[in-house]
């Protein structure tokens, strides 16, 4: 892919172009029906992540494989997850979602949780899949927090460090400090309150079951009312960062876009309420391997259009086209694509 920022083909449904309407619309649509098989993947440090494999799965071991990483406090039940996994399955891909620690059906074993720059678990998973399905082309996609994590992982590992033909990054907070600022303004505080509530509930449960490496009492946890405050008092000390600023600086993938060697598609909306509108002007130029498609509207992981009189998730269609493009590469080109 040539280094470029181009307009996305998305057009918001008429009368539904507001950034918050687009962000909330996916949750107003019926959740796509999708069966799954659950697998517990044990990690080197003694913890585990829960994998959700879409059913039915292809029988051939060399069937292409689609790996999805969800957003903050997301899961198999997130609307985008059902849509993307179901689409990949219908295209003949073996599709799975990795739940971050504590985001599956059971709490994780260790005091620590997960964060926007935590690439180790995804790296371990991709390595395990490479051993299980060595002949399968593999594409990973990350949504929101998962997109930042995936972009950081790809930048860290270089062109041949991962068994992936490509990566897709969707509505990712590539500048975490700027995202924390954006979520602390106006109506975006609604999303901040919702996400913080689930995060604080999980940490409160852990605090009640045993000591954690954080200096907070339960009543102090409850008073944390912004991501800056929460990440400074919880995320940073729990995961070895000196402060929220240190965490945001080290975990943000935007500063690494120029280092990416693997083919990558980034999908983003200028009006995403989780980010500043000038996000990409704040970041260094991406490498030649990256294609950034910017929509004028779309909100945060929204991108709902009107098609044949019905609301349609453009995002699912766009990712599906990319999967078809990469799956259609002949075998030698697939190998080269994963190294360039």
PDB file of N, CA, C and O in Angstrom, residues 193 195-205 207 220-225 230:
ATOM      1  N   UNK A 193     -17.978   8.278  31.441  1.00  0.00           N
ATOM      2  CA  UNK A 193     -18.642   7.776  32.653  1.00  0.00           C
ATOM      3  C   UNK A 193     -19.019   6.306  32.512  1.00  0.00           C
ATOM      4  O   UNK A 193     -18.836   5.516  33.443  1.00  0.00           O
ATOM      5  N   UNK A 195     -17.698   3.930  30.544  1.00  0.00           N
ATOM      6  CA  UNK A 195     -16.523   3.056  30.534  1.00  0.00           C
ATOM      7  C   UNK A 195     -15.858   3.010  31.907  1.00  0.00           C
ATOM      8  O   UNK A 195     -15.443   1.941  32.363  1.00  0.00           O
ATOM      9  N   UNK A 196     -15.749   4.157  32.556  1.00  0.00           N
ATOM     10  CA  UNK A 196     -15.135   4.180  33.880  1.00  0.00           C
ATOM     11  C   UNK A 196     -15.944   3.361  34.881  1.00  0.00           C
ATOM     12  O   UNK A 196     -15.374   2.714  35.773  1.00  0.00           O
ATOM     13  N   UNK A 197     -17.245   3.362  34.756  1.00  0.00           N
ATOM     14  CA  UNK A 197     -18.079   2.600  35.686  1.00  0.00           C
ATOM     15  C   UNK A 197     -17.747   1.113  35.625  1.00  0.00           C
ATOM     16  O   UNK A 197     -17.573   0.462  36.662  1.00  0.00           O
ATOM     17  N   UNK A 198     -17.614   0.565  34.408  1.00  0.00           N
ATOM     18  CA  UNK A 198     -17.306  -0.860  34.290  1.00  0.00           C
ATOM     19  C   UNK A 198     -15.881  -1.159  34.750  1.00  0.00           C
ATOM     20  O   UNK A 198     -15.639  -2.173  35.412  1.00  0.00           O
ATOM     21  N   UNK A 199     -14.952  -0.269  34.429  1.00  0.00           N
ATOM     22  CA  UNK A 199     -13.568  -0.462  34.863  1.00  0.00           C
ATOM     23  C   UNK A 199     -13.463  -0.437  36.386  1.00  0.00           C
ATOM     24  O   UNK A 199     -12.802  -1.289  36.998  1.00  0.00           O
ATOM     25  N   UNK A 200     -14.112   0.539  37.004  1.00  0.00           N
ATOM     26  CA  UNK A 200     -14.031   0.677  38.463  1.00  0.00           C
ATOM     27  C   UNK A 200     -14.718  -0.482  39.171  1.00  0.00           C
ATOM     28  O   UNK A 200     -14.253  -0.935  40.226  1.00  0.00           O
ATOM     29  N   UNK A 201     -15.805  -0.995  38.591  1.00  0.00           N
ATOM     30  CA  UNK A 201     -16.468  -2.149  39.195  1.00  0.00           C
ATOM     31  C   UNK A 201     -15.542  -3.367  39.218  1.00  0.00           C
ATOM     32  O   UNK A 201     -15.491  -4.108  40.208  1.00  0.00           O
ATOM     33  N   UNK A 202     -14.806  -3.572  38.145  1.00  0.00           N
ATOM     34  CA  UNK A 202     -13.881  -4.708  38.084  1.00  0.00           C
ATOM     35  C   UNK A 202     -12.750  -4.550  39.103  1.00  0.00           C
ATOM     36  O   UNK A 202     -12.386  -5.501  39.795  1.00  0.00           O
ATOM     37  N   UNK A 203     -12.194  -3.357  39.171  1.00  0.00           N
ATOM     38  CA  UNK A 203     -11.089  -3.134  40.107  1.00  0.00           C
ATOM     39  C   UNK A 203     -11.586  -3.228  41.548  1.00  0.00           C
ATOM     40  O   UNK A 203     -10.886  -3.753  42.429  1.00  0.00           O
ATOM     41  N   UNK A 204     -12.787  -2.743  41.818  1.00  0.00           N
ATOM     42  CA  UNK A 204     -13.343  -2.842  43.172  1.00  0.00           C
ATOM     43  C   UNK A 204     -13.474  -4.298  43.592  1.00  0.00           C
ATOM     44  O   UNK A 204     -13.198  -4.647  44.752  1.00  0.00           O
ATOM     45  N   UNK A 205     -13.883  -5.152  42.660  1.00  0.00           N
ATOM     46  CA  UNK A 205     -13.985  -6.585  42.966  1.00  0.00           C
ATOM     47  C   UNK A 205     -12.629  -7.171  43.284  1.00  0.00           C
ATOM     48  O   UNK A 205     -12.474  -7.949  44.235  1.00  0.00           O
ATOM     49  N   UNK A 207     -10.022  -5.495  44.419  1.00  0.00           N
ATOM     50  CA  UNK A 207      -9.572  -4.921  45.685  1.00  0.00           C
ATOM     51  C   UNK A 207     -10.204  -5.656  46.869  1.00  0.00           C
ATOM     52  O   UNK A 207      -9.569  -5.850  47.913  1.00  0.00           O
ATOM     53  N   UNK A 220     -12.024   6.179  47.458  1.00  0.00           N
ATOM     54  CA  UNK A 220     -11.200   7.000  46.571  1.00  0.00           C
ATOM     55  C   UNK A 220     -11.336   6.547  45.124  1.00  0.00           C
ATOM     56  O   UNK A 220     -11.351   7.365  44.197  1.00  0.00           O
ATOM     57  N   UNK A 221     -11.436   5.234  44.922  1.00  0.00           N
ATOM     58  CA  UNK A 221     -11.658   4.696  43.577  1.00  0.00           C
ATOM     59  C   UNK A 221     -12.935   5.261  42.989  1.00  0.00           C
ATOM     60  O   UNK A 221     -12.972   5.660  41.817  1.00  0.00           O
ATOM     61  N   UNK A 222     -13.970   5.295  43.767  1.00  0.00           N
ATOM     62  CA  UNK A 222     -15.276   5.753  43.282  1.00  0.00           C
ATOM     63  C   UNK A 222     -15.226   7.209  42.826  1.00  0.00           C
ATOM     64  O   UNK A 222     -15.973   7.615  41.915  1.00  0.00           O
ATOM     65  N   UNK A 223     -14.338   8.014  43.411  1.00  0.00           N
ATOM     66  CA  UNK A 223     -14.274   9.442  43.078  1.00  0.00           C
ATOM     67  C   UNK A 223     -13.499   9.735  41.792  1.00  0.00           C
ATOM     68  O   UNK A 223     -13.514  10.871  41.314  1.00  0.00           O
ATOM     69  N   UNK A 224     -12.820   8.757  41.239  1.00  0.00           N
ATOM     70  CA  UNK A 224     -12.061   8.981  40.006  1.00  0.00           C
ATOM     71  C   UNK A 224     -13.049   9.223  38.862  1.00  0.00           C
ATOM     72  O   UNK A 224     -13.802   8.334  38.477  1.00  0.00           O
ATOM     73  N   UNK A 225     -13.044  10.416  38.308  1.00  0.00           N
ATOM     74  CA  UNK A 225     -14.092  10.791  37.360  1.00  0.00           C
ATOM     75  C   UNK A 225     -13.586  11.140  35.964  1.00  0.00           C
ATOM     76  O   UNK A 225     -14.315  11.721  35.157  1.00  0.00           O
ATOM     77  N   UNK A 230      -8.168   8.048  36.517  1.00  0.00           N
ATOM     78  CA  UNK A 230      -8.190   6.594  36.656  1.00  0.00           C
ATOM     79  C   UNK A 230      -6.862   5.981  36.211  1.00  0.00           C
ATOM     80  O   UNK A 230      -6.290   5.119  36.888  1.00  0.00           O
TER      81      UNK A 230
END
